[in-house]
Short mmCIF file of C-alpha atoms in Angstrom, two decimals:
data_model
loop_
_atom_site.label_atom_id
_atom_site.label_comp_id
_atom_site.label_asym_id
_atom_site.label_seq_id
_atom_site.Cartn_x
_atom_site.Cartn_y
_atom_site.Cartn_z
CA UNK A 1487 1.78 -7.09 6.59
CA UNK A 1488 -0.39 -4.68 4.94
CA UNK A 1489 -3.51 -6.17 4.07
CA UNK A 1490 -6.63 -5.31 2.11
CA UNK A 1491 -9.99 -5.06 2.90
CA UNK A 1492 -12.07 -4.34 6.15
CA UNK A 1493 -15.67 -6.03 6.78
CA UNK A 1494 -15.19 -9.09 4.47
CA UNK A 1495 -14.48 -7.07 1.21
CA UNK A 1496 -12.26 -10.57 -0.01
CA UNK A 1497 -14.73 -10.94 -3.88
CA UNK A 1498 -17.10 -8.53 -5.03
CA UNK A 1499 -19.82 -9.38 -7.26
CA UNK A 1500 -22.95 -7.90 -9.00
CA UNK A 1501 -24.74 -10.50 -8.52
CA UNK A 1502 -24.66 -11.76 -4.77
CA UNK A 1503 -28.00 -14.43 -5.62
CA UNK A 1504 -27.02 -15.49 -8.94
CA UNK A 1505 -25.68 -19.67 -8.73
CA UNK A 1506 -22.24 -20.71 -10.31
CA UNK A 1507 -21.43 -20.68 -13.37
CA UNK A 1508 -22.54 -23.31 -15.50
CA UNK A 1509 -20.26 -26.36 -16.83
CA UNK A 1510 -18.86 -25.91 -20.35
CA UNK A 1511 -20.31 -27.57 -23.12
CA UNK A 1512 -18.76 -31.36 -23.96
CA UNK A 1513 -15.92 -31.25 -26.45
CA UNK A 1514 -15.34 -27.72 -26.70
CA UNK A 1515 -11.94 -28.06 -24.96
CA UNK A 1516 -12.60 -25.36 -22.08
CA UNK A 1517 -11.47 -26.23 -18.78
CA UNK A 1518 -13.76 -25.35 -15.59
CA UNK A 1519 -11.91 -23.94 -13.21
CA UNK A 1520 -14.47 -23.97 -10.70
CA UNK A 1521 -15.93 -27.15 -9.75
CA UNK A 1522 -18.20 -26.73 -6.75
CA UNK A 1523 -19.51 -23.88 -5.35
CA UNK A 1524 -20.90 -24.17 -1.17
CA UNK A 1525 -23.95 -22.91 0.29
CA UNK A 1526 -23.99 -19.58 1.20
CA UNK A 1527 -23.62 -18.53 5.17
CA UNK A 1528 -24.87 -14.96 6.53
CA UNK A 1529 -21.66 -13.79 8.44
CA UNK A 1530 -23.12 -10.34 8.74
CA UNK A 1531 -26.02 -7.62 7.68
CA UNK A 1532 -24.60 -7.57 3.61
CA UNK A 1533 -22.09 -10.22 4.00
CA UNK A 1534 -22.15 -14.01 2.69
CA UNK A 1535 -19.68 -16.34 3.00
CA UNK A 1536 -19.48 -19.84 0.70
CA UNK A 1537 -16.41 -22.22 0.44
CA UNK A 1538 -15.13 -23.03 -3.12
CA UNK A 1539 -13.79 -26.27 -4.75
CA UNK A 1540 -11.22 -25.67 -7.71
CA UNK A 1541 -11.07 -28.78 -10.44
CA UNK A 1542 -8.26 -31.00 -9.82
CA UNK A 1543 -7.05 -30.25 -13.71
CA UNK A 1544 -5.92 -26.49 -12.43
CA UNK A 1545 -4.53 -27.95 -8.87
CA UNK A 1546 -7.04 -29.36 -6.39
CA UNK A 1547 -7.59 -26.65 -3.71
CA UNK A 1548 -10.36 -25.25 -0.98
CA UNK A 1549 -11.03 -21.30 -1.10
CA UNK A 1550 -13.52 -19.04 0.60
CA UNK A 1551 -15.96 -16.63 -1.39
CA UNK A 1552 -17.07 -13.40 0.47
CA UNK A 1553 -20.03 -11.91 -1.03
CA UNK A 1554 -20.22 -7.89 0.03
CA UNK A 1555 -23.22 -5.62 -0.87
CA UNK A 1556 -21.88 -2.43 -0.83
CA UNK A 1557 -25.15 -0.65 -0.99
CA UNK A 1558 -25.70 -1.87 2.64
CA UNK A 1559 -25.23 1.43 4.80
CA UNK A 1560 -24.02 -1.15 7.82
CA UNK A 1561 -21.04 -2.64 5.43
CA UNK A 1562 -18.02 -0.80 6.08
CA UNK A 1563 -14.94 -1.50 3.69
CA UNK A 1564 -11.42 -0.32 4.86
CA UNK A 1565 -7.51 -0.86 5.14
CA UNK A 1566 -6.48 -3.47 7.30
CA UNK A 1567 -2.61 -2.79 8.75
CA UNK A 1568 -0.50 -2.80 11.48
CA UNK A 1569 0.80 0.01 13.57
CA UNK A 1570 3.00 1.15 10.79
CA UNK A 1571 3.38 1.25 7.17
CA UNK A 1572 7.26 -0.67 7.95
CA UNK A 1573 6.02 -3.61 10.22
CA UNK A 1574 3.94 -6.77 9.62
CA UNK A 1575 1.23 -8.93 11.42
CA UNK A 1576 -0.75 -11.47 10.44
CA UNK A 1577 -4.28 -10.75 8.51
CA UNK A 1578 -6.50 -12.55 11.10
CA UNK A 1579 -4.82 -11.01 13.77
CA UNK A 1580 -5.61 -7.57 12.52
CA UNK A 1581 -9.12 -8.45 11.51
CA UNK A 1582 -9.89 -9.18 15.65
CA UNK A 1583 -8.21 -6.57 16.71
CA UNK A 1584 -10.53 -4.23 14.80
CA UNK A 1585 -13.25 -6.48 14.14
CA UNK A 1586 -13.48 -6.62 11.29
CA UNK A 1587 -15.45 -9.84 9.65
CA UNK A 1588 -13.08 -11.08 6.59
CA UNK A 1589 -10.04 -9.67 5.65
CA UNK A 1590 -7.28 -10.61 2.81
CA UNK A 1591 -3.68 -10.20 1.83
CA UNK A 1592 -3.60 -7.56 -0.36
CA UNK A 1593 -0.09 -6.65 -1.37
CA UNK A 1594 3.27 -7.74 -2.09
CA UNK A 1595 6.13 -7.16 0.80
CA UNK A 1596 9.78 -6.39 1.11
CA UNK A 1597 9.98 -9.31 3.51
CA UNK A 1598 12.92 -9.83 5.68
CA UNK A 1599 14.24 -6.23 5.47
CA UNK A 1600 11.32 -3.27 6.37
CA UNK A 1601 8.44 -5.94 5.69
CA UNK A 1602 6.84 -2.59 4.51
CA UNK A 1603 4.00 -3.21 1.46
CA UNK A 1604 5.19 -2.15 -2.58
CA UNK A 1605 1.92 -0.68 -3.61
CA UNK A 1606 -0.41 2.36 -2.43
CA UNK A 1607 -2.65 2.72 0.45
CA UNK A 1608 -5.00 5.01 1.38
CA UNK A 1609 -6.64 4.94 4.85
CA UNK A 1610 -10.04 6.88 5.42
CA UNK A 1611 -9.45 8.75 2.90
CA UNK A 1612 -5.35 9.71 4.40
CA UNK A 1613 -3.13 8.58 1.69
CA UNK A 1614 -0.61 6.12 3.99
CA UNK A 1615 2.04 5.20 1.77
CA UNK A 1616 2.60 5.56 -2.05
CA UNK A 1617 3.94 3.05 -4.70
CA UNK A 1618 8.03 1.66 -5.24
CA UNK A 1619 9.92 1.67 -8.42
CA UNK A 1620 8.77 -1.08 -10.59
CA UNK A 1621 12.07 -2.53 -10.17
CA UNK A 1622 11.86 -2.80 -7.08
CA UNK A 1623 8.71 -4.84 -6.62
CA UNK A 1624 9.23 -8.23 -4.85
CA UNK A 1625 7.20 -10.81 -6.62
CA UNK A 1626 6.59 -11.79 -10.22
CA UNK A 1627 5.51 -9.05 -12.84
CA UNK A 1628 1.97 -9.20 -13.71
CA UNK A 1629 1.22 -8.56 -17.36
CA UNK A 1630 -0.83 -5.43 -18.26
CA UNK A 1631 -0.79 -4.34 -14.70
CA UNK A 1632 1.55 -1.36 -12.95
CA UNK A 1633 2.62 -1.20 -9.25
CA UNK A 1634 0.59 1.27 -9.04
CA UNK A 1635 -2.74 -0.17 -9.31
CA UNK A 1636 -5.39 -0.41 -6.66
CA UNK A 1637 -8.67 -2.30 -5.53
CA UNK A 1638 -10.67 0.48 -3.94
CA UNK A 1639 -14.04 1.23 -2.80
CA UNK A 1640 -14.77 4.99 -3.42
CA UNK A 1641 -16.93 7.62 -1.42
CA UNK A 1642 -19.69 6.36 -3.80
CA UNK A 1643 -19.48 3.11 -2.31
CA UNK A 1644 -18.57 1.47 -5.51
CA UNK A 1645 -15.70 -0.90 -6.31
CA UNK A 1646 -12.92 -0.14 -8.78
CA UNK A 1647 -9.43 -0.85 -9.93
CA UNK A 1648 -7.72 1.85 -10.31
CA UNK A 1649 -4.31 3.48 -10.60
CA UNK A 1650 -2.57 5.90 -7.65
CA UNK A 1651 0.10 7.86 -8.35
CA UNK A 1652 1.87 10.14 -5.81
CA UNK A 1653 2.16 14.15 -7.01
CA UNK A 1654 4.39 15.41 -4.48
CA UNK A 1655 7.19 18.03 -4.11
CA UNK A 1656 8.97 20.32 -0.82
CA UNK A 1657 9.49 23.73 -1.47
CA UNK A 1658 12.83 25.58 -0.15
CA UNK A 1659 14.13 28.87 0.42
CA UNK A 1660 15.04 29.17 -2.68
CA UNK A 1661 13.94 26.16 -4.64
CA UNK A 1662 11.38 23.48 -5.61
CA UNK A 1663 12.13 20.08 -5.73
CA UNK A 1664 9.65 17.07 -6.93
CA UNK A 1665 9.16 14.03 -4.62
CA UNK A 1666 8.97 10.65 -5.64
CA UNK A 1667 8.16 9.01 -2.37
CA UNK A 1668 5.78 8.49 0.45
CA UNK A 1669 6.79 5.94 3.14
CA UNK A 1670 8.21 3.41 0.79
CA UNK A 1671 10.74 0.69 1.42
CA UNK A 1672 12.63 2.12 -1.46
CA UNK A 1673 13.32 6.05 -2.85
CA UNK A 1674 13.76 6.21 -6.24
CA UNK A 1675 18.02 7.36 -7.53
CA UNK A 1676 18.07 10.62 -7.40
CA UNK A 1677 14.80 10.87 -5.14
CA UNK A 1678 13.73 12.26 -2.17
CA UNK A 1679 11.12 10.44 0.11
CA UNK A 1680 8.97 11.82 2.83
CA UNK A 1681 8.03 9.90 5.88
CA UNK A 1682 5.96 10.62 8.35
CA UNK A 1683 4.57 8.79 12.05
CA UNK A 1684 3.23 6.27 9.70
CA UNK A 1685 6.52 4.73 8.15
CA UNK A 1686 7.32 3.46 11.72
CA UNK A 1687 10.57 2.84 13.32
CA UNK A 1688 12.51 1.44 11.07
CA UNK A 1689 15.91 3.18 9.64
CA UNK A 1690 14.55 5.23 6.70
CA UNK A 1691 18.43 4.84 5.40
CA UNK A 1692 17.62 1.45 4.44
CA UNK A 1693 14.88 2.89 2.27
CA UNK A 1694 17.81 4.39 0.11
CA UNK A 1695 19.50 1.38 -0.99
CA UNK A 1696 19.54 -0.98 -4.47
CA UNK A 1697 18.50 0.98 -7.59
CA UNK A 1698 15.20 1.61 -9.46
CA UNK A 1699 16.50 -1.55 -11.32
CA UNK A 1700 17.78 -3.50 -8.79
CA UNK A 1701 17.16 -4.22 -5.31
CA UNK A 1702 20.27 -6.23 -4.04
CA UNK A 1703 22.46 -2.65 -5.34
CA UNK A 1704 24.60 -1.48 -2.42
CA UNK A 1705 23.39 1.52 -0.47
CA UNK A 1706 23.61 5.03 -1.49
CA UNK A 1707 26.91 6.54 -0.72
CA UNK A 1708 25.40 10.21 -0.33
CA UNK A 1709 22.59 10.66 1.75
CA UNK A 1710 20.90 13.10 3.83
CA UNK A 1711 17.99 14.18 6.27
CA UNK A 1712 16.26 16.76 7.64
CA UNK A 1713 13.20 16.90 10.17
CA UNK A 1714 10.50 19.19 9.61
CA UNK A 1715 8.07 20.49 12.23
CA UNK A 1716 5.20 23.06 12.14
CA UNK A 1717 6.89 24.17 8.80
CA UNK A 1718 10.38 24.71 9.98
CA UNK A 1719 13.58 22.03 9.65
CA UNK A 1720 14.80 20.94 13.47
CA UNK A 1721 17.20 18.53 12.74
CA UNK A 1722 19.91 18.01 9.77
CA UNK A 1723 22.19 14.67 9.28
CA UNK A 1724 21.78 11.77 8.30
CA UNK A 1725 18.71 9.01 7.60
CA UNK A 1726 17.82 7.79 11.09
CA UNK A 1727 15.63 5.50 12.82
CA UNK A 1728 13.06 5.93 15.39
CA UNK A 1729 9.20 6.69 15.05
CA UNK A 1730 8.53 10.29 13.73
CA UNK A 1731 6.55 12.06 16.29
CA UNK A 1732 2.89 13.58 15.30
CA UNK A 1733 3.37 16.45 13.13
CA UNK A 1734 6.44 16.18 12.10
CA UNK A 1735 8.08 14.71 8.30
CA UNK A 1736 11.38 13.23 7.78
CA UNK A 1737 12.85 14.29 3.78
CA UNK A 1738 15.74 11.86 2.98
CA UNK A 1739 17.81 12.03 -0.21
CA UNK A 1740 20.17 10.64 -2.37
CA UNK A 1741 22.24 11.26 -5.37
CA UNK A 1742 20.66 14.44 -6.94
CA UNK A 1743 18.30 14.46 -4.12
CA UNK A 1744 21.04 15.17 -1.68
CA UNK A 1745 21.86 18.47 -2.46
CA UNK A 1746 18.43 19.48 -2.43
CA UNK A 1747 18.07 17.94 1.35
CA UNK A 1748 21.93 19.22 2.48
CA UNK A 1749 20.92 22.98 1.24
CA UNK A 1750 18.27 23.00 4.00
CA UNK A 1751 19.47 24.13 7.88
CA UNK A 1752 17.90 24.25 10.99
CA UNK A 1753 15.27 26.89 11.26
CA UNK A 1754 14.82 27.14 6.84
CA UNK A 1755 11.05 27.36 6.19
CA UNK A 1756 9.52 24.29 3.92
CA UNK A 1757 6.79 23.63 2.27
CA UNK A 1758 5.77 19.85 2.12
CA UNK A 1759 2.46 18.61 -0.11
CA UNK A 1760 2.07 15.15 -1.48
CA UNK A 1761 -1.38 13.73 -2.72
CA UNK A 1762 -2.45 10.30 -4.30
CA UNK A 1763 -4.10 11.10 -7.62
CA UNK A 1764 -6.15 8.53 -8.93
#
């Protein structure tokens, strides 16, 4: 799995020494969510940890509340993730392995097929992956909210939610085509994707079935591939799987974004930029 946030980003708050929040008045009909609040533990130089207590009237259940001061110059914030953009391991696992001090789920998955993450991610300042069709989301829509959004700690060290959405587009021999895709578990119809070493090794075909609208759509009947190094295609066919080596970019297409792929042969110049723009 993708998850979220290095060095125990889980809750941010303005606050860190201010107590919890006080009980609602008597009779008002307002139901306190929060019911107990734990002492606070130093895990780190900026970073508090205290357990939480909800109220058994919204479901009786223990949480954890990491406190971060992001003005601290030794509190790092980052992207926790596996190897690749199409794999998965568990949050705790990647927190040891890069020590980091809390970490949390931060994404929905396509579980069971590419276990790749729906929204964006940016890693040290690399954009990784960009957002899925809306459609194609799994997990329950959230009102008011796009796939697109983002928690994210800027340059500026401050905390925001924000929106991230890929401009992108390959340039021909003779033409210039839009892109709608960055290492995600599903191209839009009539899309091409790029993928690069961080995607993985899982068939980027797969990444060109269901439909903006729905997932469980067969595949694409017409799709195509070509592999792009130092500038120049090196390989033509079809989606394949296998890591992409450093330097290089995989553009797959389908429907309207076939022909655009199929004009391209081996030795054709391209032109590949793509950018998260918050």
């Amino acid at each position: 799995m993708l998850a979220a946030v290095l060095a125990a980003v889980l809750t941010l708050t303005t606050g860190v020494g201010e107590p919890p929040p006080p009980s609602p008045p008597p009779g008002n009909g307002a139901e306190r969510v929060l019911a107990e609040l734990g002492p606070r533990t130093q895990l780190d130089p900026g970073v508090t940890h205290r357990g939480l207590k909800t109220t058994a009237a919204a479901g009786q259940m223990l949480g954890d509340l990491v406190e971060v001061d992001l003005t601290d110059p030794t509190v790092h914030p980052g992207l926790l993730m596996p190897d690749a953009v199409a794999a998965r391991s568990p949050v705790a696992e990647m927190a040891n392995r890069t020590g980091a001090t809390a970490g949390i789920n931060g994404d929905f998955f396509d579980i069971g097929r590419t276990n790749a993450p729906a929204g964006p991610a940016v890693a040290h300042g690399r954009p990784v992956k960009a957002a899925v069709p809306p459609g194609r989301r799994m997990g329950p829509a959230v009102p008011g909210a796009e796939i697109d959004y983002v928690f994210t700690v800027g340059t500026d060290r401050v905390a925001r939610i924000d929106r991230l959405r890929l401009e992108a587009q390959v340039t021909g021999p003779s033409w210039t085509h839009q892109v709608a895709a960055l290492n995600q578990y599903a191209v839009p119809v009539d899309g091409i994707g790029i993928f690069n070493r961080d995607w993985g090794a899982v068939d980027r075909a797969s990444t060109l079935c269901g439909t903006d609208v729905d997932r469980a759509a067969p595949c694409a009947a017409d799709q195509a591939e070509v592999l792009v190094r130092d500038g120049a295609v090196v390989r033509a066919g079809r989606p394949a799987d296998g890591r992409i080596s450093d330097g290089e970019v995989a553009l797959t297409g389908r429907e309207k974004g076939v022909a655009a792929v199929r004009s391209l042969q081996v030795g054709d110049r391209v032109d590949v930029e793509y950018a998260l723009v918050p």
